[in-house]
Short mmCIF file of C-alpha atoms and ligand atoms in Angstrom, two decimals:
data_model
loop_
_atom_site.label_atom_id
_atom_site.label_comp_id
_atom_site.label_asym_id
_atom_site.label_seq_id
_atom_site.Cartn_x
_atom_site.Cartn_y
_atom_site.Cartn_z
CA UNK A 1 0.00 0.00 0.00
CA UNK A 2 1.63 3.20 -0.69
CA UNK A 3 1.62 6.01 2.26
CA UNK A 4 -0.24 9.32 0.52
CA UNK A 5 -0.75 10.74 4.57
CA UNK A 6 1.61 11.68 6.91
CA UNK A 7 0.79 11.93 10.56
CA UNK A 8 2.45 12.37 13.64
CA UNK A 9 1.70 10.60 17.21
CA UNK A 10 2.62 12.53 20.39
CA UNK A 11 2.24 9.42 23.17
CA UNK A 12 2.65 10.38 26.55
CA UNK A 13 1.22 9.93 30.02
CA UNK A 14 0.69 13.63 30.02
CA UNK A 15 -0.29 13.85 33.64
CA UNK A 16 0.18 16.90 33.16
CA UNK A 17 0.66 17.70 29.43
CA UNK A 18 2.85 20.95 29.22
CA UNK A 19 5.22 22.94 26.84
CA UNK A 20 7.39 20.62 26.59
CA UNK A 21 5.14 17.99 24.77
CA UNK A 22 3.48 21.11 22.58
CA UNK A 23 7.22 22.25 21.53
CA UNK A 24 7.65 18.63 20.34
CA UNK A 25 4.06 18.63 18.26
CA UNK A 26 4.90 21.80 16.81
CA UNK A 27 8.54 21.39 15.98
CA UNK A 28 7.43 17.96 14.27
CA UNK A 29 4.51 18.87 12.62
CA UNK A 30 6.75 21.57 10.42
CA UNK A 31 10.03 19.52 10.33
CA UNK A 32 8.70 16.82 8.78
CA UNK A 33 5.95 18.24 7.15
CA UNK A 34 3.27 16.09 8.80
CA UNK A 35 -0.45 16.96 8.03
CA UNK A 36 -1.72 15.66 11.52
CA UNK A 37 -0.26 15.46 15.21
CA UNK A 38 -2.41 12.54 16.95
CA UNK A 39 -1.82 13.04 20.79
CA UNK A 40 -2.52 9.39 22.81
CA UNK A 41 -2.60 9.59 26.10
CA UNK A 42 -1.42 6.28 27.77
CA UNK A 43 -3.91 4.27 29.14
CA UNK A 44 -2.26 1.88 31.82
CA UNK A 45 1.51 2.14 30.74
CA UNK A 46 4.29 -0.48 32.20
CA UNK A 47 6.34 1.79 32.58
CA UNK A 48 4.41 4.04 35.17
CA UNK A 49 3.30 1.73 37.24
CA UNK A 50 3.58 2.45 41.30
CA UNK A 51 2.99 5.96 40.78
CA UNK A 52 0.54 7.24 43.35
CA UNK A 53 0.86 11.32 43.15
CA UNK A 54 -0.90 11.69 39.40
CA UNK A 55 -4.48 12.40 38.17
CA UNK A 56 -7.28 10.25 36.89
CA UNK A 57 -7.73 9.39 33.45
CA UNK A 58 -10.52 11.59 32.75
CA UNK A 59 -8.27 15.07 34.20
CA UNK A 60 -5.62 13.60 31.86
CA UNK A 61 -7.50 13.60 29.08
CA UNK A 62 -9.38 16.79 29.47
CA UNK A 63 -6.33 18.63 30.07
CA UNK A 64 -5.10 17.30 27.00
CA UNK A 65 -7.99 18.33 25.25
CA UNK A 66 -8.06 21.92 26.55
CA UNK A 67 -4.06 21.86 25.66
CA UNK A 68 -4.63 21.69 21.93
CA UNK A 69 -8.22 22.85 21.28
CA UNK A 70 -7.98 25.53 18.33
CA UNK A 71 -5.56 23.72 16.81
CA UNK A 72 -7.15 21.88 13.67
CA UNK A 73 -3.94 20.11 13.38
CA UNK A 74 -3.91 18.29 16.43
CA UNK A 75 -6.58 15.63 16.84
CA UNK A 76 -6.61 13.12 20.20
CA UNK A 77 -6.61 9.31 20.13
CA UNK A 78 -7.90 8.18 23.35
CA UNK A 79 -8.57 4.66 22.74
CA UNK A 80 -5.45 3.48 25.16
CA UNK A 81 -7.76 5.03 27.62
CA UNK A 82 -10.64 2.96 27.77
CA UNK A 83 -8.73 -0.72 27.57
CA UNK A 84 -8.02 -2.50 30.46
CA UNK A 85 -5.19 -4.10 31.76
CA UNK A 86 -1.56 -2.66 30.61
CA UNK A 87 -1.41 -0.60 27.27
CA UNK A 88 1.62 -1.56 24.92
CA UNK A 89 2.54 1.16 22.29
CA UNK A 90 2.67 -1.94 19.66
CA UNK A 91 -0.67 -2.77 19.65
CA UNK A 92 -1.93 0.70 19.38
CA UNK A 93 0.50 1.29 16.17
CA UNK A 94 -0.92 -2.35 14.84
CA UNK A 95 -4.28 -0.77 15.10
CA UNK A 96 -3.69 2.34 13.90
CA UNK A 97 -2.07 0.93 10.90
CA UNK A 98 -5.10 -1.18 10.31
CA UNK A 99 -7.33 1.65 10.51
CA UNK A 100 -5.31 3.98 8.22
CA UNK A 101 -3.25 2.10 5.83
CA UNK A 102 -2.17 4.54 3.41
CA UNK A 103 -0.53 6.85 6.21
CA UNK A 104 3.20 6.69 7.54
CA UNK A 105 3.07 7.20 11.26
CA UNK A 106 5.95 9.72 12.89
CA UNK A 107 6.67 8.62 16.80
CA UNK A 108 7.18 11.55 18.82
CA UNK A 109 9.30 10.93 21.88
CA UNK A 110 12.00 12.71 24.00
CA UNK A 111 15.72 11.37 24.32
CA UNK A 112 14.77 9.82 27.74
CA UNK A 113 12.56 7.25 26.12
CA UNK A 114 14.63 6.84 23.36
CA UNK A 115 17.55 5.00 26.04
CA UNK A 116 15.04 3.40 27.32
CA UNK A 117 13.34 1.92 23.85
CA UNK A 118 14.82 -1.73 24.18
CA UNK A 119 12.62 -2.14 27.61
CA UNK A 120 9.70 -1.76 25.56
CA UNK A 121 7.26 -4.13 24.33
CA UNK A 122 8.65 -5.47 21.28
CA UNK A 123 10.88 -2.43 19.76
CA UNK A 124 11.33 -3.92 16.47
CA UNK A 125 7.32 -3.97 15.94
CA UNK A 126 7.35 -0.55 16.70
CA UNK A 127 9.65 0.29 14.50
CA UNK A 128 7.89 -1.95 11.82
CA UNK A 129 5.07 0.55 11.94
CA UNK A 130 6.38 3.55 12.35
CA UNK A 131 9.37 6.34 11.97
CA UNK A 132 10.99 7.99 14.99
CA UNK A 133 11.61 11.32 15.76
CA UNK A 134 13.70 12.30 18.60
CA UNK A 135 14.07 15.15 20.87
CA UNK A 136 16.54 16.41 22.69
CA UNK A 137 16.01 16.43 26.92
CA UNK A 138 18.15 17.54 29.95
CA UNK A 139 20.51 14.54 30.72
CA UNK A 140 20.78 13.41 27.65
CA UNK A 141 23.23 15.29 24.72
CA UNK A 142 23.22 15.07 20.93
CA UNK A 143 26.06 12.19 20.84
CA UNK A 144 23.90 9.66 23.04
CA UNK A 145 21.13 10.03 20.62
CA UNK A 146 22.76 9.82 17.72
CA UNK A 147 24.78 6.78 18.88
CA UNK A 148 21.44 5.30 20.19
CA UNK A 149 19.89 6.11 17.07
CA UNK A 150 22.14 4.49 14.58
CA UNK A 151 21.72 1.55 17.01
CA UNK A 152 18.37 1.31 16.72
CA UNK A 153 18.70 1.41 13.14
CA UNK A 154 21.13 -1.83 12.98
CA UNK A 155 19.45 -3.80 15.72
CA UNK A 156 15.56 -3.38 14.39
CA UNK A 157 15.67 -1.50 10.90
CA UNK A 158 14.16 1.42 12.67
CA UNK A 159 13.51 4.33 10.82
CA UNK A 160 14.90 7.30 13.18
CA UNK A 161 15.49 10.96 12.34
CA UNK A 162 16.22 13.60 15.07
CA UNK A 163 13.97 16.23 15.62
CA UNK A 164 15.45 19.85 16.10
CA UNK A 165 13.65 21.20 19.28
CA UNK A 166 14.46 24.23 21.74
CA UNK A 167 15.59 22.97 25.12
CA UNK A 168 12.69 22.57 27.13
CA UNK A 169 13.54 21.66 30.97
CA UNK A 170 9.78 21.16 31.95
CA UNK A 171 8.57 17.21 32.80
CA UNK A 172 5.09 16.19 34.54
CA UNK A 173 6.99 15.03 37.53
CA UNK A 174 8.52 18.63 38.12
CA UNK A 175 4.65 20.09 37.50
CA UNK A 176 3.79 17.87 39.80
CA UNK A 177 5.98 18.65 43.07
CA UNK A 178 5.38 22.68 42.36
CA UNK A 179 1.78 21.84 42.74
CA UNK A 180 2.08 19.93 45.30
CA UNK A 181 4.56 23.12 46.87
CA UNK A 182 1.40 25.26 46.06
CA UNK A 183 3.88 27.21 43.34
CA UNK A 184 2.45 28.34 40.05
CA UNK A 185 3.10 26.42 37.24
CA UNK A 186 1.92 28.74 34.35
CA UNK A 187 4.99 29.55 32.51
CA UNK A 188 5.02 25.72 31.56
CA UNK A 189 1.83 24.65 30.96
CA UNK A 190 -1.07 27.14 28.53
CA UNK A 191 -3.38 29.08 30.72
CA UNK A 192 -6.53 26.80 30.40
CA UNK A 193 -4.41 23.48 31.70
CA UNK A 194 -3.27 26.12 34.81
CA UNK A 195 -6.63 26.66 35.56
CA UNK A 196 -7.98 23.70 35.49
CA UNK A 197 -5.62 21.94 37.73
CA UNK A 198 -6.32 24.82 40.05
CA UNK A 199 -9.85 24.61 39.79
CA UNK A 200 -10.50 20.99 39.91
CA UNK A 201 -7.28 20.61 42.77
CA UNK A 202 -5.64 18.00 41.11
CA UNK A 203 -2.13 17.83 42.35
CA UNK A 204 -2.30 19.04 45.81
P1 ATP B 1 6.88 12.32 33.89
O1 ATP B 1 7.78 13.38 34.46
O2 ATP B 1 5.59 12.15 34.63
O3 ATP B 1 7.59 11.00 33.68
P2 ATP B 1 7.13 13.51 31.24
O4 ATP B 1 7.25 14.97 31.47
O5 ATP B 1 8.35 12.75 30.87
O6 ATP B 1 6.38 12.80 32.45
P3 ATP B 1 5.45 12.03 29.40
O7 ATP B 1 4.00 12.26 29.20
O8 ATP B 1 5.88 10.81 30.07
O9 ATP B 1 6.01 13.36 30.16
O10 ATP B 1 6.25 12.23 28.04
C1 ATP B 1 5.80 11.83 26.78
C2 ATP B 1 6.94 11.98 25.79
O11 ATP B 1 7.36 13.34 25.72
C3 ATP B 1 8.19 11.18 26.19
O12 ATP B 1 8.73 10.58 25.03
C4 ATP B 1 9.13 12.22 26.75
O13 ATP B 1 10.48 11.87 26.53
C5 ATP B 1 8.75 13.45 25.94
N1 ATP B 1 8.99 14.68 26.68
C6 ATP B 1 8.32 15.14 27.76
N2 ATP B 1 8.79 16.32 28.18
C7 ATP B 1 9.81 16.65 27.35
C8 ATP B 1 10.73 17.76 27.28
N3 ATP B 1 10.69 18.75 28.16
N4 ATP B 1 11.65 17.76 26.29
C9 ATP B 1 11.72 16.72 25.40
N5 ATP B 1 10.88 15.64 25.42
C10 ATP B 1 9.94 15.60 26.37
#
């Protein structure tokens, strides 16, 4: 089947979502010339499990929703949300791929996940059905990813470009201390997201 659409997926547990994860939408969506950004927030991820300081589902996901209404580029796929047990990025690219197989799929993820990409489930399916795109992220510089990237490319075929991003030091976990510290967190997250986790308490 030849690929006539190009989209981009922003996964994340966004709990919260913040500037960081819109800097990486953006800088993808016009680097690589993609017509969509999907954003899927995780349902039940393996790799988050234990955590006992972040929001419900439904916060998550209206926060994301509040994050990029406006845009008419950025759409939200929030089928991870509703499965049960744990939610494996491969299965959600095998079913996106079934649903739309004339587009190429564009991974968005930060240099943290990219060292940790062999611990997920099944890398080189992943990489079957989709490119990467990397960002840069504090504790991590540009000759780890590259090295890791030209690994990934001999161990599992992976397609894997880097993706040219400002330095962002913003993550979740941060957003979620200062709220916890009762300090604002508006110059990383947009205004609605601020106010929502203000008005519905969600961190404290
Ligand atoms: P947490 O601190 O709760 O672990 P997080 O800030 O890392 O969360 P996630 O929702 O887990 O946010 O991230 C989704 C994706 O976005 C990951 O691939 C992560 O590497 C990337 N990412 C998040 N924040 C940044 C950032 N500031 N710069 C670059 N990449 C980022």
């Amino acid at each position: 089947m030849r690929e006539t659409h190009r989209k981009g997926i922003m996964g994340g547990t966004f709990d919260p979502i913040h500037n960081g994860h819109l800097a990486l939408a953006d800088c993808a969506l016009h680097q690589f010339d993609l017509e969509e950004i999907l954003f899927l927030p995780a349902g039940n991820p393996p790799h988050k499990q234990g955590r006992n300081d972040g929001a419900g589902a439904s916060d998550r996901l209206a926060m994301v929703r509040l994050a990029i209404s406006g845009n008419p580029r950025y759409a939200i796929d929030d089928e991870e949300m509703y499965r049960h047990g744990l939610t494996y990025t491969r299965d959600t690219l095998i079913r996106l791929n079934e649903r739309e197989p004339d587009t190429a799929f564009f991974f968005i993820i930060g240099a943290d996940s990219l060292m940790s990409f062999d611990t997920w489930y099944h890398p080189e399916a992943i990489c079957h059905y989709c490119s990467l795109l990397v960002a840069r992220r504090s504790g991590t510089d540009d000759r780890m990813i590259y090295r890791k990237m030209e690994e990934l490319r001999r161990e599992y075929a992976a397609s894997v470009f880097y993706l040219d991003v400002p330095f962002i030091d913003v993550s979740s976990t941060k957003l979620r201390r200062l709220c916890r510290e009762k300090i604002s967190i508006g110059s990383y997250v947009p205004e609605a997201v601020a106010n929502y986790i203000e008005t519905h308490d969600i961190y404290s």
